[in-house]
Short mmCIF file of C-alpha atoms in Angstrom, two decimals:
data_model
loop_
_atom_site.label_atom_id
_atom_site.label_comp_id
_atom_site.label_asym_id
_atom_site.label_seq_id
_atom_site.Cartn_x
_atom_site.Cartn_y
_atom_site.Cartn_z
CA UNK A 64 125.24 101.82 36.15
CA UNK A 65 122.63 104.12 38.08
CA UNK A 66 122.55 101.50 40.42
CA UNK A 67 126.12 100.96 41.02
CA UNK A 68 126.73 105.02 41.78
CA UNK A 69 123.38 104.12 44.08
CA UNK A 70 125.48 102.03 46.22
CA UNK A 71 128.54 103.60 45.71
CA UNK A 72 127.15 106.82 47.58
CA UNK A 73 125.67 105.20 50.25
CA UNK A 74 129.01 103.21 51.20
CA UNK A 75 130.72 106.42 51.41
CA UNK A 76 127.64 108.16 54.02
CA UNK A 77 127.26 105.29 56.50
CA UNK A 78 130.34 105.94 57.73
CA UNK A 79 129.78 109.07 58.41
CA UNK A 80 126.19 108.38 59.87
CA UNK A 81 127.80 105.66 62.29
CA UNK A 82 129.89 108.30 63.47
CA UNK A 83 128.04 110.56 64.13
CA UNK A 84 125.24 108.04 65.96
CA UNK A 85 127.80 107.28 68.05
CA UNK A 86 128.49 110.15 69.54
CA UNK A 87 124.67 111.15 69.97
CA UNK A 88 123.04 109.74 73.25
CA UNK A 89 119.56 110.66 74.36
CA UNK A 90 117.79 109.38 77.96
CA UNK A 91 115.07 110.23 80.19
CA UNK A 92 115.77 110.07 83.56
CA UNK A 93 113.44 110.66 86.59
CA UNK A 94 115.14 113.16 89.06
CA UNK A 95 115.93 111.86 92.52
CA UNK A 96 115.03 108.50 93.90
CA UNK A 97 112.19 109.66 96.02
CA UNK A 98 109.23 106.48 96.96
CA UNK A 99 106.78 104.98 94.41
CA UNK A 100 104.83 108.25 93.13
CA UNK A 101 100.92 107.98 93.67
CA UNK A 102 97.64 109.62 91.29
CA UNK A 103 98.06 113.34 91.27
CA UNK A 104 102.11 113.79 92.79
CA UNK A 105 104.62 115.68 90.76
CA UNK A 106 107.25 113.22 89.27
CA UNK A 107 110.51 115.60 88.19
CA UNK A 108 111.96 114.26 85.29
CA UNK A 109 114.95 115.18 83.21
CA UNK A 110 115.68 114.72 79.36
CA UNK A 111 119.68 114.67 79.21
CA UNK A 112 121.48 114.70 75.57
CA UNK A 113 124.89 113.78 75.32
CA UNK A 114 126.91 115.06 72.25
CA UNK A 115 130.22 115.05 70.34
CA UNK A 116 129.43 117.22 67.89
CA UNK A 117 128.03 121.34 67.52
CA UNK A 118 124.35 121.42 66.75
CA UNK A 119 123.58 123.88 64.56
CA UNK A 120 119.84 123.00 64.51
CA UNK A 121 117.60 121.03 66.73
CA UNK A 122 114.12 120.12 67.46
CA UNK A 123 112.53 117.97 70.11
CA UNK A 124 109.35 116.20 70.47
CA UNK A 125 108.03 114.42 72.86
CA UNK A 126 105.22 111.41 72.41
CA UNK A 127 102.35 112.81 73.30
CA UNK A 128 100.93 110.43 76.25
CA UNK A 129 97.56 110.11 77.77
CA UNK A 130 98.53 108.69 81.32
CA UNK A 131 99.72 112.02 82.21
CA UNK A 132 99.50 115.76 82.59
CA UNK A 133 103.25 117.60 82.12
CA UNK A 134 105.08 120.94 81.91
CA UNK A 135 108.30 122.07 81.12
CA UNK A 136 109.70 123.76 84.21
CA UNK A 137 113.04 125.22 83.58
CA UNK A 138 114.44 126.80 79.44
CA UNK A 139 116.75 123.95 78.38
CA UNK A 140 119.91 124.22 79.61
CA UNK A 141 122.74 123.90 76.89
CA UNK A 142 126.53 123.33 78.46
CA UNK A 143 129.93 121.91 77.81
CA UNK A 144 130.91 119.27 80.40
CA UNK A 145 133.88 117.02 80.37
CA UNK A 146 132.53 113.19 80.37
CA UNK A 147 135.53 110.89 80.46
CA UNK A 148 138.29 113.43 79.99
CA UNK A 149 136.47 114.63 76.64
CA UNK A 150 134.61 117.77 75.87
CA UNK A 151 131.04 116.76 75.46
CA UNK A 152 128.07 119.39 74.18
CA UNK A 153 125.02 118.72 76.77
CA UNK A 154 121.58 119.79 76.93
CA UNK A 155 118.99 118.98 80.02
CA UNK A 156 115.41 119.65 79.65
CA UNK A 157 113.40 119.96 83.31
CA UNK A 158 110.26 118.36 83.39
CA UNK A 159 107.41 118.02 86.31
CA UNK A 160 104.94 115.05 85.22
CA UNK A 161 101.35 114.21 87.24
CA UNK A 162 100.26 110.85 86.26
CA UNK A 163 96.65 110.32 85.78
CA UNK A 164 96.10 106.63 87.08
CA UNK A 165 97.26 104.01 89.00
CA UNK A 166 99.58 100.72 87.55
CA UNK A 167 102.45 100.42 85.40
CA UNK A 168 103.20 103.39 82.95
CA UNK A 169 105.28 104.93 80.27
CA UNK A 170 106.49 108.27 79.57
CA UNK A 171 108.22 109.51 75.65
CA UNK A 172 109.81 108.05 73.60
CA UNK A 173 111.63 111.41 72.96
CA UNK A 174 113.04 112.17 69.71
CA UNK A 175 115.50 114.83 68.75
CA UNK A 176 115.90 116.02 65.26
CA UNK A 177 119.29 117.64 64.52
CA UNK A 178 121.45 119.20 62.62
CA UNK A 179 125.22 118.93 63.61
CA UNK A 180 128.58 119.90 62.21
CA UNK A 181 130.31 116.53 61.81
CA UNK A 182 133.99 115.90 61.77
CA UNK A 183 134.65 117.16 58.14
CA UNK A 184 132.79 120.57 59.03
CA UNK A 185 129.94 119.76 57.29
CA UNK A 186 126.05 119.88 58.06
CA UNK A 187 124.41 116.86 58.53
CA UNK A 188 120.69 116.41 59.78
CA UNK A 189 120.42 113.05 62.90
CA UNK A 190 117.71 111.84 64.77
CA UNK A 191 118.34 110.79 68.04
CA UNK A 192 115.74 108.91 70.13
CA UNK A 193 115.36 108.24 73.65
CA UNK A 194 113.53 104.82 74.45
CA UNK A 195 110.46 105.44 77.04
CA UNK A 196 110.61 106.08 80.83
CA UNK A 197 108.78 103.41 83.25
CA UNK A 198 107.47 104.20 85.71
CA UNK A 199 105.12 103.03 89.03
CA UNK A 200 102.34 104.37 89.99
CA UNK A 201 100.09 103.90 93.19
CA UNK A 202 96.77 104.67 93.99
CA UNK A 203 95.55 107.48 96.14
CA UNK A 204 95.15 107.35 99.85
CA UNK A 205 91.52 106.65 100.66
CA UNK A 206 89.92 109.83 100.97
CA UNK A 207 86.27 110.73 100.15
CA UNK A 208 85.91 114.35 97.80
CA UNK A 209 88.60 116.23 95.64
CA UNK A 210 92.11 114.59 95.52
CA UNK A 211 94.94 116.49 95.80
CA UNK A 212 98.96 115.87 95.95
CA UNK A 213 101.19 118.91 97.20
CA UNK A 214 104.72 119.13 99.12
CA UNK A 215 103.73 122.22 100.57
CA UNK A 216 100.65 124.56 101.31
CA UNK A 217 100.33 128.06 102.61
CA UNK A 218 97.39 129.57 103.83
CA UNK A 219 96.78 132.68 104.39
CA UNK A 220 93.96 135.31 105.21
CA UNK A 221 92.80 138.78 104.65
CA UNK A 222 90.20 141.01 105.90
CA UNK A 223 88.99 144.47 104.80
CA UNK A 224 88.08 145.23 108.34
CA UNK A 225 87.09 143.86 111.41
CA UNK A 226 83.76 141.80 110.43
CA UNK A 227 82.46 141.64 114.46
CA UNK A 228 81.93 144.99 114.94
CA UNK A 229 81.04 146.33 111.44
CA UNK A 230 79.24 149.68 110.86
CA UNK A 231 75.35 149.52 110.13
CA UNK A 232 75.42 148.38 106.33
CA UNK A 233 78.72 148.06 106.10
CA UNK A 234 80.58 144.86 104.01
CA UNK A 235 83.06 143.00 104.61
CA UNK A 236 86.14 141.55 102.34
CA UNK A 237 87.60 138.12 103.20
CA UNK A 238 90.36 136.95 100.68
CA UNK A 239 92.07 133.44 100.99
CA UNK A 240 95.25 132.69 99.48
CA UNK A 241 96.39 129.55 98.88
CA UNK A 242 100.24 128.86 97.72
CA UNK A 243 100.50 125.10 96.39
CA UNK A 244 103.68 123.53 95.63
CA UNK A 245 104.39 121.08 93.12
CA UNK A 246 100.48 121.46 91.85
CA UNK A 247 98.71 122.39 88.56
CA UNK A 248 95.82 125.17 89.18
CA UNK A 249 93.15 122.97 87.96
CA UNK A 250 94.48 120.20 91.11
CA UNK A 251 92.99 123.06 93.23
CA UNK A 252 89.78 122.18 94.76
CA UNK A 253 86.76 124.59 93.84
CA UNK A 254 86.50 127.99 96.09
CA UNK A 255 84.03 126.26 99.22
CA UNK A 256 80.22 127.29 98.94
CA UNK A 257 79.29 129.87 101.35
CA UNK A 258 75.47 130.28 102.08
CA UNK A 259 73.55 131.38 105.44
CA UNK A 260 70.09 132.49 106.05
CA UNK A 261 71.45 135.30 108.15
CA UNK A 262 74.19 136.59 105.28
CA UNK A 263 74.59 138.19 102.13
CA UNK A 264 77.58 137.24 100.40
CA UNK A 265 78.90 137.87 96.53
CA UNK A 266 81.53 135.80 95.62
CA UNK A 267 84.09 136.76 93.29
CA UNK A 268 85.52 134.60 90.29
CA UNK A 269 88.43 132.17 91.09
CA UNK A 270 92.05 133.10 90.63
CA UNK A 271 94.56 130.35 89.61
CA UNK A 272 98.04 130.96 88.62
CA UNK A 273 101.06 128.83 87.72
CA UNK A 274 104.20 130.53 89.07
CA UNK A 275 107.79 128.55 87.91
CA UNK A 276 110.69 129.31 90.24
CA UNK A 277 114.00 128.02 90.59
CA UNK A 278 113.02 125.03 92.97
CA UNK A 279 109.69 124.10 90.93
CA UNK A 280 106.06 124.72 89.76
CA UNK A 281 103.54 126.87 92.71
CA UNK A 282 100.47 127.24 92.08
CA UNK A 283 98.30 130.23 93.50
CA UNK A 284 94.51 130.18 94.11
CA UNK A 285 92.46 133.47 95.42
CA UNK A 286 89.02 133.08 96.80
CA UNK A 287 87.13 136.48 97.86
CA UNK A 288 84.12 136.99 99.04
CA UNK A 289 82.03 140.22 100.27
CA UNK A 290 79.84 139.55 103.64
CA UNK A 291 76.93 141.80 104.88
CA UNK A 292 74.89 140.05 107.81
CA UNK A 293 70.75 140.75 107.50
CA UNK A 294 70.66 141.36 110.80
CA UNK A 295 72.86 142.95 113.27
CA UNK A 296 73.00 139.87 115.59
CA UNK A 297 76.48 138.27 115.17
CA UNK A 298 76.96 134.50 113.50
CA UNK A 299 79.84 132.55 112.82
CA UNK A 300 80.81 131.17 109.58
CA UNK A 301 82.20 127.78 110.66
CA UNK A 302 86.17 126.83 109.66
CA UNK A 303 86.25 124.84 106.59
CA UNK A 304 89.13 121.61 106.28
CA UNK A 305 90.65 121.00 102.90
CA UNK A 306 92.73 117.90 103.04
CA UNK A 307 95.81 117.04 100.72
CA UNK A 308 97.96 114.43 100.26
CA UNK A 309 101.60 115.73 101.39
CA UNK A 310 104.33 113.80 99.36
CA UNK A 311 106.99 114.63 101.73
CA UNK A 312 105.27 113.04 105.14
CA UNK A 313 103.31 110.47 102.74
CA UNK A 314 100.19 111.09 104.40
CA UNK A 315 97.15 113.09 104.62
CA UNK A 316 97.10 116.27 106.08
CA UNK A 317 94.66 119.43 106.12
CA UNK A 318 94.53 122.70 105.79
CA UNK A 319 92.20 124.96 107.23
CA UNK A 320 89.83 127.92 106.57
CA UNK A 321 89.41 129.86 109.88
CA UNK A 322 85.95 130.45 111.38
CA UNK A 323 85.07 133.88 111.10
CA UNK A 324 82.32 135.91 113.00
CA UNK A 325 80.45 139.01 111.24
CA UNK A 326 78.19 140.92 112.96
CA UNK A 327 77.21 144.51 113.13
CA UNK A 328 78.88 146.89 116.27
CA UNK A 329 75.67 148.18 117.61
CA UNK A 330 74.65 145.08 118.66
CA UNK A 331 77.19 145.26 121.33
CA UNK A 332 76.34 148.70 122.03
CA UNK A 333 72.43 148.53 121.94
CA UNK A 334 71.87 145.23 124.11
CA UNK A 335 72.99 143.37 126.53
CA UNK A 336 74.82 139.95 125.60
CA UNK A 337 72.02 137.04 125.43
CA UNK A 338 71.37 135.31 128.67
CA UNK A 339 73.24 137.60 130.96
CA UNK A 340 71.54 140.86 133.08
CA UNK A 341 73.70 143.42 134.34
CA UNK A 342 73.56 145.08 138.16
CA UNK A 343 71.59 147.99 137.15
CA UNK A 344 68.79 146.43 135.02
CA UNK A 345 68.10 143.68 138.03
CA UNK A 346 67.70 146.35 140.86
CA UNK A 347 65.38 148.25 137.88
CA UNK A 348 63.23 145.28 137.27
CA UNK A 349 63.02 144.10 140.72
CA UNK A 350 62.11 147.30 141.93
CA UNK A 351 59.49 147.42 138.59
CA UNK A 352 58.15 144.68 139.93
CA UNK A 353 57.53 145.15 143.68
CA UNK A 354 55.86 148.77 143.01
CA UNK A 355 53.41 146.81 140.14
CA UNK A 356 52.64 143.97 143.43
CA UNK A 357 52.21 146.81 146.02
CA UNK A 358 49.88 148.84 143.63
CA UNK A 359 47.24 145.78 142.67
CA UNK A 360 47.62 144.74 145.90
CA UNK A 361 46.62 148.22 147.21
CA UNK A 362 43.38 148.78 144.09
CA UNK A 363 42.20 145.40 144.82
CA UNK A 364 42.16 146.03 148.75
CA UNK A 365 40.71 149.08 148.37
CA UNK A 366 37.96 148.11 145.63
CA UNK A 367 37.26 144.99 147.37
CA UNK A 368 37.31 145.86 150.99
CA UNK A 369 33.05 144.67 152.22
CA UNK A 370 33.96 141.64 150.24
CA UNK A 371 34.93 138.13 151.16
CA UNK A 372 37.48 136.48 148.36
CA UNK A 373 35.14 134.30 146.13
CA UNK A 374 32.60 136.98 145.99
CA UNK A 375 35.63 139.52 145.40
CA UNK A 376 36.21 137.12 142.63
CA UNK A 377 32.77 137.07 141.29
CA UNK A 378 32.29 140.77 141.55
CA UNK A 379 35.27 141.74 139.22
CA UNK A 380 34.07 138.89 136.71
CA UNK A 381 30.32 141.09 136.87
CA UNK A 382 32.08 144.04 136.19
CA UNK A 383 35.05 143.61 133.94
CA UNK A 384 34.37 141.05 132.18
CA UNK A 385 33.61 141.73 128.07
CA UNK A 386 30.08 140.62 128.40
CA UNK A 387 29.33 142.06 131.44
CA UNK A 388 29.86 144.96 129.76
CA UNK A 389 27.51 144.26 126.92
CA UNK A 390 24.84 143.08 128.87
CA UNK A 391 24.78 146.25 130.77
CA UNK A 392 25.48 148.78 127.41
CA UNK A 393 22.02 146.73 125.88
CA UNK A 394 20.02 147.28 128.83
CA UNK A 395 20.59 150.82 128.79
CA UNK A 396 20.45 150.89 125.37
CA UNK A 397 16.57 149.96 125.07
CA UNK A 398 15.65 151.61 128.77
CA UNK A 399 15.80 148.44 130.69
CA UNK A 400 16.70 149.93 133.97
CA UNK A 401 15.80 147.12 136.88
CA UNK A 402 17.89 144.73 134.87
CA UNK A 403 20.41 147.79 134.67
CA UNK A 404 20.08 148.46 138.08
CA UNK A 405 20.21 144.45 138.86
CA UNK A 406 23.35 144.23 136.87
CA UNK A 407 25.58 147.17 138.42
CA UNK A 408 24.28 145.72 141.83
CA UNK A 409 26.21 142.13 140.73
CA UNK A 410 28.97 144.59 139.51
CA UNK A 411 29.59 145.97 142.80
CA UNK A 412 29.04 149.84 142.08
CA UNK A 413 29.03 152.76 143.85
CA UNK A 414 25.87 152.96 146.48
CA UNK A 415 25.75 156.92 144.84
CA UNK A 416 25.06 155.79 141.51
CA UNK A 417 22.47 153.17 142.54
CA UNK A 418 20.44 155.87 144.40
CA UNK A 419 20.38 158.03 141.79
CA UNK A 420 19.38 154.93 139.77
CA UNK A 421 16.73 154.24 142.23
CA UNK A 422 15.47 157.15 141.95
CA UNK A 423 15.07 156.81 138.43
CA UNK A 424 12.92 153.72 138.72
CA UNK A 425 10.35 154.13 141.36
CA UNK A 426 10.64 158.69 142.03
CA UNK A 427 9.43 161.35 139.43
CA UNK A 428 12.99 162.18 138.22
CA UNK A 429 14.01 165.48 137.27
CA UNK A 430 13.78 167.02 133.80
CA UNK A 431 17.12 167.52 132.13
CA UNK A 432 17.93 169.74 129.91
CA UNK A 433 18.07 168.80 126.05
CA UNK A 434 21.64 168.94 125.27
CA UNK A 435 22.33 166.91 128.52
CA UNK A 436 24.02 163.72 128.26
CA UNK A 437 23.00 160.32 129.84
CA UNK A 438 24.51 159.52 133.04
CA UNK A 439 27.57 156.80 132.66
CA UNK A 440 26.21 153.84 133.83
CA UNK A 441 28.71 150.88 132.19
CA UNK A 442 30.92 150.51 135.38
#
């Protein structure tokens, strides 16, 4: 008896679950008919539900799936269209997927748990499921480092001031901005390593952000730096490349960092520019240099004037040179004075102070007083 009433029920449902089945349709489509989508590019998809009835309830999952990274991109739309002349209830769920590998692969199923008001006004809990999207996937262009897909960058610079010409001590700010569209953050390369012998630079934390507007996902990246040189001599920081794959041209493209010079003001001010000598400072040094000639010239002349060249020569070694000098300090020093007098005769010295010498040597000489000092006698 129990399991006559058993059957008896379930007759009188099935009809009513066929009917409402029927009117429940659930797809995933991909959005646009664009090429065969590579590693890394933005795939729009949309989840469509078609319905007879009200929904008074609803939930809807999605498999989770390991060939790809996804977002939702837009709240899901719930309308009324007319399909076929008849009022349907619609909902369309926006979706931007990134596969993570190359080959054949497969996106949902999606199911959708409901609650709907069937045809006698009554509640009456579905479950609608939409079979799995295929899709192809190529590889990535050949490219050595970090791979990237985007269908449009923007670059853009800031400065805090002008970095040439800075004040002594003074740093500069240099912010890039980088606007990526149809990207995740973490697609982003890493903010490029800055590091030179002749600067100090802090870098500041990355800044990624996800912005979703009407057209898609953006992402924006900020990379800031502060710059002090060590020295005031300018350098250049060279321009750094960052290519991308671009999904509308379908090839790769770069993007560039701008070379940027930093140097401190007063090194224009306090020098001239390496390798060049202005009007003034040649007539200076030339004239520097003619009056240094003119004035040896004139003390050698006039030192050397009995003298023939190579004993000119021989005479300046005698009297200049270091141990010349010594020689002639140690005779004195232990009252040797015919090697003394020998010596300043090599040296070339005054006929005036080799008479008085002389005298020294072979007259009675004078008696000085105590506190007097002894003659110079070293050249």
């Amino acid at each position: 008896m129990v399991r006559l009433l058993t059957l008896i029920l379930a007759l009188l449902v099935l009809p009513l679950a066929a009917g409402a089945e029927a009117g429940l349709k659930l797809s995933i489509l991909r959005d646009g008919n664009g090429p065969q989508p590579v590693v890394g590019e933005m795939i729009p998809v949309i989840i469509r539900a078609v319905y007879d009835y009200k929904i008074a309830n609803e939930k809807l999952e999605i498999t989770p799936s390991t060939a790809f990274d996804w977002i939702q991109t837009h709240p899901d739309d719930w309308h009324e269209e007319r399909i076929d002349g008849l009022p349907k209830i619609v909902m369309e769920r926006r979706l931007a997927l990134w596969p993570k590998r190359a080959g054949p692969l497969q996106f949902g199923p999606v199911r959708h748990q409901l609650t709907i008001i069937n045809k006698q006004s009554q509640r009456e809990d579905a479950l609608v499921v939409a079979p799995p999207l295929m899709l192809s996937v190529g590889e990535f262009p050949a490219l050595k480092g970090w791979h990237f897909a985007a269908s449009e960058i923007d670059l853009t610079e800031e400065l805090s001031t002008d970095p040439a010409h800075l004040a002594d001590g003074e740093t500069v700010t240099r912010v890039i901005r980088l606007r990526v569209v149809d990207a995740l953050p973490e697609q982003i390369p890493p903010r490029p390593v800055v590091s030179e012998n002749w600067l100090i630079t802090f870098a500041a934390p990355t800044r990624r952000e996800l912005i979703r507007t009407e057209t898609g996902p953006e992402t924006e990246v900020i990379w800031s730096w502060q710059f002090r040189p060590h020295t005031g001599e300018p350098g250049v920081l060279e321009p750094v490349k960052i290519p991308w794959f671009n999904t509308r041209s379908r090839r790769i493209e770069t993007v560039e960092i701008p070379a940027l010079t930093i140097g401190y003001a007063s090194f224009y001010t306090g020098q001239v520019p390496r390798g060049q000598i202005g009007t003034g400072q040649a007539l200076a040094l030339a004239a520097m240099v003619a009056l240094g000639l003119a004035l040896g010239s004139g003390l050698a002349a006039w030192r050397l004037r009995p003298d023939r060249s190579g004993q000119a020569l021989r005479r300046l070694r005698a009297r200049y040179a270091p141990l010349a000098l010594i020689r002639r300090w140690q005779a004195w020093r232990k009252g040797d004075l015919l090697t003394l007098r020998r010596l300043l005769g090599e040296a070339g010295a005054a006929p005036e102070r080799l008479a008085r010498l002389d005298s020294q040597i072979y007259g009675r000489p004078p008696q000085p007083p105590a506190s007097a000092t002894p003659p110079h006698t070293f050249g």
